[in-house]
Amino acid sequence: MPIWRRTPRSEEPPLTRPDGSWNGAPRGHDTQTGAPLLALEDVSAGYRGVPVVHGVSLAVNAGEISLVVGPNGAGKSTLVKSVIGELPLLAGTITFDGDDVSRWGEERRSVGGLGYVPQVRDVFPTLTVVENLEVGAYRLPSRKAKLAIREMLERFPQLERLKHRKGRQLSGGERKLLAIARGLIANPKLLILDEPTANLAPKIARMVLDDVVVGLAETGHGILLIEQRVALASRVAARVTVLVDGKVRYAGSGEEFRALPDVGALFFGSEP
């Protein structure tokens, strides 16, 4: 059974169904301007005025996977918190879908179309699959929420089979699929995936990246992917940013990154 049922962009239904209901396609982004969906410019962030990440710049286009990797303690979690609005910026700007969101709070960024799937505490263990999806759809009107939940169960066939099972009864891979589906319920323009393959068996990790993450990009979602499985994740990334000690050690295309002779040197040595 496939874990993700993708629909090619050319076969996507129109943004609004004839009856005006939600259709599961990401909300619009004007790609004619050439501007990225998400852009960080010289972002510094940290705690109690002390920066952990320094002068980070990166971009994510609609329909693209932008990968951020780095050793433990590199500042990846702090960077994510600054993007979703949990942590205020100390310097720099964040632009999302044409708006400067640097001073927007977490809720406003979420409502504006920025989705987030955390690495841990990503599902409610005492709620069923359907109930978890209902939590993700809490902002939607009742009818649209039902359509969105049905869409997710169709897109994730395994979840349809498990829809009455509680979160604590799911395997690690099943929980991650549920977390991603819940993150998609609100139909975000961009989805931040924080280590979606953490603690998954290699086969399942590959399926999540190759089928689900690539499938999401192919249906128009921008993806900011934070990962520890560098070789596996870089295969699907259009852009790669390497963070070391809170600073950008490397930034380039996925193809350029894969051609580097010694990726390990980026993590523990010097710039290429």
Tab-separated table of C-alpha atoms in Angstrom:
chain	number	residue	atom	x	y	z
A	1	MET	CA	0.000	0.000	0.000
A	2	PRO	CA	1.438	3.429	-0.927
A	3	ILE	CA	2.000	5.820	1.957
A	4	TRP	CA	1.196	8.882	-0.166
A	5	ARG	CA	-1.123	9.267	-3.116
A	6	ARG	CA	0.282	12.163	-5.120
A	7	THR	CA	-1.521	14.113	-7.828
A	8	PRO	CA	0.652	15.693	-10.537
A	9	ARG	CA	0.444	19.478	-10.634
A	10	SER	CA	-1.076	19.388	-14.143
A	11	GLU	CA	-3.896	17.216	-12.862
A	12	GLU	CA	-4.659	19.248	-9.737
A	13	PRO	CA	-8.244	20.494	-9.483
A	14	PRO	CA	-8.811	24.267	-9.650
A	15	LEU	CA	-8.087	26.247	-6.488
A	16	THR	CA	-11.809	26.401	-5.690
A	17	ARG	CA	-14.342	23.719	-6.518
A	18	PRO	CA	-17.514	24.796	-8.355
A	19	ASP	CA	-19.391	24.884	-5.045
A	20	GLY	CA	-16.696	27.108	-3.498
A	21	SER	CA	-15.348	24.396	-1.185
A	22	TRP	CA	-11.723	23.717	-0.250
A	23	ASN	CA	-9.870	21.609	-2.827
A	24	GLY	CA	-6.625	20.601	-1.128
A	25	ALA	CA	-4.296	22.623	-3.389
A	26	PRO	CA	-1.885	25.020	-1.678
A	27	ARG	CA	-3.076	28.585	-1.473
A	28	GLY	CA	-1.802	30.746	-4.267
A	29	HIS	CA	1.673	32.245	-4.595
A	30	ASP	CA	2.570	34.651	-7.368
A	31	THR	CA	5.541	32.997	-9.016
A	32	GLN	CA	5.559	35.598	-11.801
A	33	THR	CA	7.571	38.022	-9.661
A	34	GLY	CA	10.437	35.564	-9.308
A	35	ALA	CA	10.586	36.278	-5.572
A	36	PRO	CA	11.004	33.259	-3.269
A	37	LEU	CA	8.077	32.124	-1.172
A	38	LEU	CA	10.236	32.356	1.972
A	39	ALA	CA	13.395	34.446	2.292
A	40	LEU	CA	15.667	34.914	5.302
A	41	GLU	CA	18.120	37.797	5.071
A	42	ASP	CA	20.967	38.041	7.598
A	43	VAL	CA	18.811	36.531	10.344
A	44	SER	CA	20.219	36.377	13.852
A	45	ALA	CA	18.241	34.839	16.702
A	46	GLY	CA	18.865	33.462	20.151
A	47	TYR	CA	17.838	33.639	23.774
A	48	ARG	CA	17.861	36.561	26.216
A	49	GLY	CA	19.604	38.730	23.669
A	50	VAL	CA	22.423	36.262	23.061
A	51	PRO	CA	22.522	35.074	19.420
A	52	VAL	CA	22.700	31.383	18.597
A	53	VAL	CA	22.369	31.791	14.833
A	54	HIS	CA	24.232	34.632	13.142
A	55	GLY	CA	23.506	36.306	9.799
A	56	VAL	CA	21.695	33.382	8.178
A	57	SER	CA	20.271	33.873	4.693
A	58	LEU	CA	18.328	31.257	2.742
A	59	ALA	CA	15.346	30.969	0.417
A	60	VAL	CA	12.549	28.541	-0.462
A	61	ASN	CA	10.538	28.707	-3.672
A	62	ALA	CA	7.045	27.337	-4.156
A	63	GLY	CA	7.274	23.717	-5.309
A	64	GLU	CA	10.839	23.402	-4.024
A	65	ILE	CA	12.634	21.548	-1.228
A	66	SER	CA	15.241	23.627	0.603
A	67	LEU	CA	17.330	21.524	2.983
A	68	VAL	CA	19.093	22.700	6.148
A	69	VAL	CA	21.643	20.341	7.691
A	70	GLY	CA	24.363	20.607	10.291
A	71	PRO	CA	25.859	18.879	13.318
A	72	ASN	CA	24.104	18.813	16.675
A	73	GLY	CA	24.207	22.222	18.283
A	74	ALA	CA	24.550	24.025	14.954
A	75	GLY	CA	21.484	26.175	15.610
A	76	LYS	CA	18.942	24.402	13.414
A	77	SER	CA	16.232	24.340	16.104
A	78	THR	CA	16.798	28.000	16.924
A	79	LEU	CA	16.535	28.851	13.233
A	80	VAL	CA	13.237	26.986	12.931
A	81	LYS	CA	11.840	28.757	15.990
A	82	SER	CA	12.729	32.112	14.452
A	83	VAL	CA	11.005	31.198	11.173
A	84	ILE	CA	7.741	30.038	12.755
A	85	GLY	CA	7.644	33.073	15.053
A	86	GLU	CA	8.255	31.323	18.363
A	87	LEU	CA	11.505	33.227	18.828
A	88	PRO	CA	11.937	36.952	18.036
A	89	LEU	CA	14.689	38.050	15.693
A	90	LEU	CA	17.733	39.843	17.025
A	91	ALA	CA	18.624	41.065	13.531
A	92	GLY	CA	17.690	40.541	9.898
A	93	THR	CA	14.385	40.062	8.106
A	94	ILE	CA	12.047	37.228	7.157
A	95	THR	CA	9.823	37.660	4.116
A	96	PHE	CA	6.995	35.221	3.479
A	97	ASP	CA	4.790	35.306	0.387
A	98	GLY	CA	5.711	38.931	-0.263
A	99	ASP	CA	5.162	40.174	3.300
A	100	ASP	CA	7.792	41.145	5.840
A	101	VAL	CA	6.769	38.855	8.703
A	102	SER	CA	9.783	39.595	10.904
A	103	ARG	CA	7.582	41.013	13.661
A	104	TRP	CA	4.615	38.703	13.162
A	105	GLY	CA	3.826	36.261	15.944
A	106	GLU	CA	3.530	32.503	15.559
A	107	GLU	CA	-0.263	32.493	15.169
A	108	ARG	CA	-0.312	35.165	12.490
A	109	ARG	CA	2.378	33.390	10.456
A	110	SER	CA	0.448	30.145	10.712
A	111	VAL	CA	-2.806	31.768	9.595
A	112	GLY	CA	-0.868	33.372	6.730
A	113	GLY	CA	0.057	29.961	5.354
A	114	LEU	CA	3.229	28.850	7.121
A	115	GLY	CA	2.865	25.266	8.345
A	116	TYR	CA	5.098	23.410	10.788
A	117	VAL	CA	5.580	19.739	11.670
A	118	PRO	CA	7.785	19.419	14.791
A	119	GLN	CA	10.264	16.637	15.393
A	120	VAL	CA	8.770	15.615	18.744
A	121	ARG	CA	5.306	15.854	20.299
A	122	ASP	CA	3.938	15.802	16.778
A	123	VAL	CA	0.688	13.911	17.508
A	124	PHE	CA	-1.713	13.691	20.444
A	125	PRO	CA	-1.269	10.157	21.824
A	126	THR	CA	-4.739	9.863	23.419
A	127	LEU	CA	-6.628	11.050	20.313
A	128	THR	CA	-7.525	8.940	17.299
A	129	VAL	CA	-6.127	9.621	13.840
A	130	VAL	CA	-9.320	11.440	12.848
A	131	GLU	CA	-9.365	13.429	16.090
A	132	ASN	CA	-5.755	14.504	15.518
A	133	LEU	CA	-6.738	15.725	12.061
A	134	GLU	CA	-9.719	17.557	13.545
A	135	VAL	CA	-7.337	19.427	15.852
A	136	GLY	CA	-5.342	20.517	12.804
A	137	ALA	CA	-8.531	21.729	11.125
A	138	TYR	CA	-9.803	23.797	14.051
A	139	ARG	CA	-9.598	27.089	12.134
A	140	LEU	CA	-11.662	25.830	9.214
A	141	PRO	CA	-15.460	26.041	8.989
A	142	SER	CA	-17.095	22.701	9.766
A	143	ARG	CA	-17.853	21.752	6.178
A	144	LYS	CA	-14.391	22.656	4.913
A	145	ALA	CA	-12.810	20.820	7.845
A	146	LYS	CA	-14.648	17.621	6.884
A	147	LEU	CA	-13.542	18.002	3.252
A	148	ALA	CA	-9.949	18.620	4.333
A	149	ILE	CA	-9.903	15.555	6.600
A	150	ARG	CA	-11.357	13.403	3.845
A	151	GLU	CA	-8.686	14.745	1.477
A	152	MET	CA	-5.906	13.783	3.897
A	153	LEU	CA	-7.283	10.278	4.384
A	154	GLU	CA	-7.407	9.885	0.611
A	155	ARG	CA	-3.857	11.194	0.210
A	156	PHE	CA	-2.515	8.987	3.023
A	157	PRO	CA	-4.136	5.549	2.490
A	158	GLN	CA	-2.491	4.080	5.593
A	159	LEU	CA	-4.207	6.677	7.757
A	160	GLU	CA	-7.595	5.785	6.287
A	161	ARG	CA	-7.066	2.218	7.454
A	162	LEU	CA	-5.984	3.422	10.912
A	163	LYS	CA	-8.391	6.329	11.330
A	164	HIS	CA	-9.968	5.048	14.560
A	165	ARG	CA	-6.652	4.088	16.169
A	166	LYS	CA	-5.168	6.300	18.888
A	167	GLY	CA	-1.884	8.105	18.355
A	168	ARG	CA	-0.095	6.016	20.969
A	169	GLN	CA	-1.017	2.848	19.060
A	170	LEU	CA	0.711	3.936	15.858
A	171	SER	CA	4.199	3.004	14.724
A	172	GLY	CA	6.836	5.702	14.358
A	173	GLY	CA	6.295	5.925	10.617
A	174	GLU	CA	2.520	6.063	11.006
A	175	ARG	CA	2.803	8.855	13.585
A	176	LYS	CA	4.997	10.854	11.239
A	177	LEU	CA	2.502	10.459	8.384
A	178	LEU	CA	-0.255	11.637	10.715
A	179	ALA	CA	1.816	14.633	11.822
A	180	ILE	CA	2.461	15.648	8.211
A	181	ALA	CA	-1.196	15.166	7.284
A	182	ARG	CA	-2.262	17.313	10.228
A	183	GLY	CA	0.212	19.973	9.160
A	184	LEU	CA	-1.376	19.996	5.704
A	185	ILE	CA	-4.973	20.270	6.912
A	186	ALA	CA	-4.854	24.083	7.029
A	187	ASN	CA	-3.572	24.063	3.426
A	188	PRO	CA	-0.266	25.903	4.006
A	189	LYS	CA	1.761	27.515	1.265
A	190	LEU	CA	4.985	26.401	2.913
A	191	LEU	CA	5.617	23.490	5.271
A	192	ILE	CA	8.559	23.292	7.669
A	193	LEU	CA	9.458	19.670	8.365
A	194	ASP	CA	11.749	19.305	11.367
A	195	GLU	CA	13.636	16.020	10.999
A	196	PRO	CA	10.699	13.988	9.643
A	197	THR	CA	12.804	10.811	9.403
A	198	ALA	CA	14.111	10.909	12.995
A	199	ASN	CA	13.970	7.456	14.645
A	200	LEU	CA	12.518	5.843	11.510
A	201	ALA	CA	13.905	2.664	9.925
A	202	PRO	CA	15.974	3.432	6.802
A	203	LYS	CA	13.352	1.992	4.429
A	204	ILE	CA	10.550	4.060	5.973
A	205	ALA	CA	12.756	7.168	6.068
A	206	ARG	CA	13.427	6.827	2.347
A	207	MET	CA	9.716	6.404	1.626
A	208	VAL	CA	8.824	9.495	3.646
A	209	LEU	CA	11.356	11.615	1.762
A	210	ASP	CA	10.938	10.137	-1.722
A	211	ASP	CA	7.176	9.737	-1.705
A	212	VAL	CA	5.704	12.260	0.721
A	213	VAL	CA	8.156	15.167	0.800
A	214	VAL	CA	8.849	15.082	-2.936
A	215	GLY	CA	5.130	14.622	-3.580
A	216	LEU	CA	4.302	17.720	-1.545
A	217	ALA	CA	6.785	19.808	-3.522
A	218	GLU	CA	5.379	18.471	-6.782
A	219	THR	CA	1.913	19.652	-5.791
A	220	GLY	CA	3.197	23.204	-5.264
A	221	HIS	CA	4.096	23.396	-1.577
A	222	GLY	CA	7.340	25.037	-0.566
A	223	ILE	CA	9.277	22.756	1.795
A	224	LEU	CA	11.877	23.835	4.356
A	225	LEU	CA	13.384	20.505	5.386
A	226	ILE	CA	15.576	20.110	8.465
A	227	GLU	CA	17.342	16.752	8.450
A	228	GLN	CA	20.139	14.715	9.990
A	229	ARG	CA	20.179	12.097	7.214
A	230	VAL	CA	22.325	14.242	4.955
A	231	ALA	CA	22.959	11.843	2.072
A	232	LEU	CA	19.339	10.699	1.908
A	233	ALA	CA	17.799	14.164	2.157
A	234	SER	CA	20.201	15.918	-0.209
A	235	ARG	CA	19.053	13.599	-3.025
A	236	VAL	CA	15.661	15.350	-3.090
A	237	ALA	CA	16.740	18.930	-2.297
A	238	ALA	CA	16.928	21.791	-4.778
A	239	ARG	CA	18.966	23.858	-2.302
A	240	VAL	CA	21.196	22.909	0.627
A	241	THR	CA	22.331	25.104	3.508
A	242	VAL	CA	24.871	23.799	6.013
A	243	LEU	CA	24.831	25.400	9.461
A	244	VAL	CA	27.851	25.100	11.752
A	245	ASP	CA	28.152	26.996	15.040
A	246	GLY	CA	25.106	29.065	14.118
A	247	LYS	CA	26.576	30.327	10.839
A	248	VAL	CA	26.138	29.323	7.211
A	249	ARG	CA	29.162	27.195	6.328
A	250	TYR	CA	27.830	26.324	2.857
A	251	ALA	CA	24.908	27.312	0.621
A	252	GLY	CA	24.317	25.996	-2.892
A	253	SER	CA	22.180	23.841	-5.117
A	254	GLY	CA	21.469	20.239	-4.264
A	255	GLU	CA	23.413	19.160	-7.334
A	256	GLU	CA	26.469	21.167	-6.310
A	257	PHE	CA	26.278	19.815	-2.769
A	258	ARG	CA	26.093	16.209	-3.931
A	259	ALA	CA	29.199	16.762	-6.067
A	260	LEU	CA	31.342	17.927	-3.147
A	261	PRO	CA	34.289	15.569	-2.575
A	262	ASP	CA	34.112	15.655	1.229
A	263	VAL	CA	30.801	16.685	2.779
A	264	GLY	CA	32.046	15.704	6.234
A	265	ALA	CA	34.654	18.453	6.068
A	266	LEU	CA	31.842	21.011	6.007
A	267	PHE	CA	30.560	19.767	9.337
A	268	PHE	CA	33.869	19.409	11.135
A	269	GLY	CA	36.404	21.254	9.008
A	270	SER	CA	36.362	24.366	6.889
A	271	GLU	CA	34.453	25.882	4.004
A	272	PRO	CA	34.852	24.178	0.601
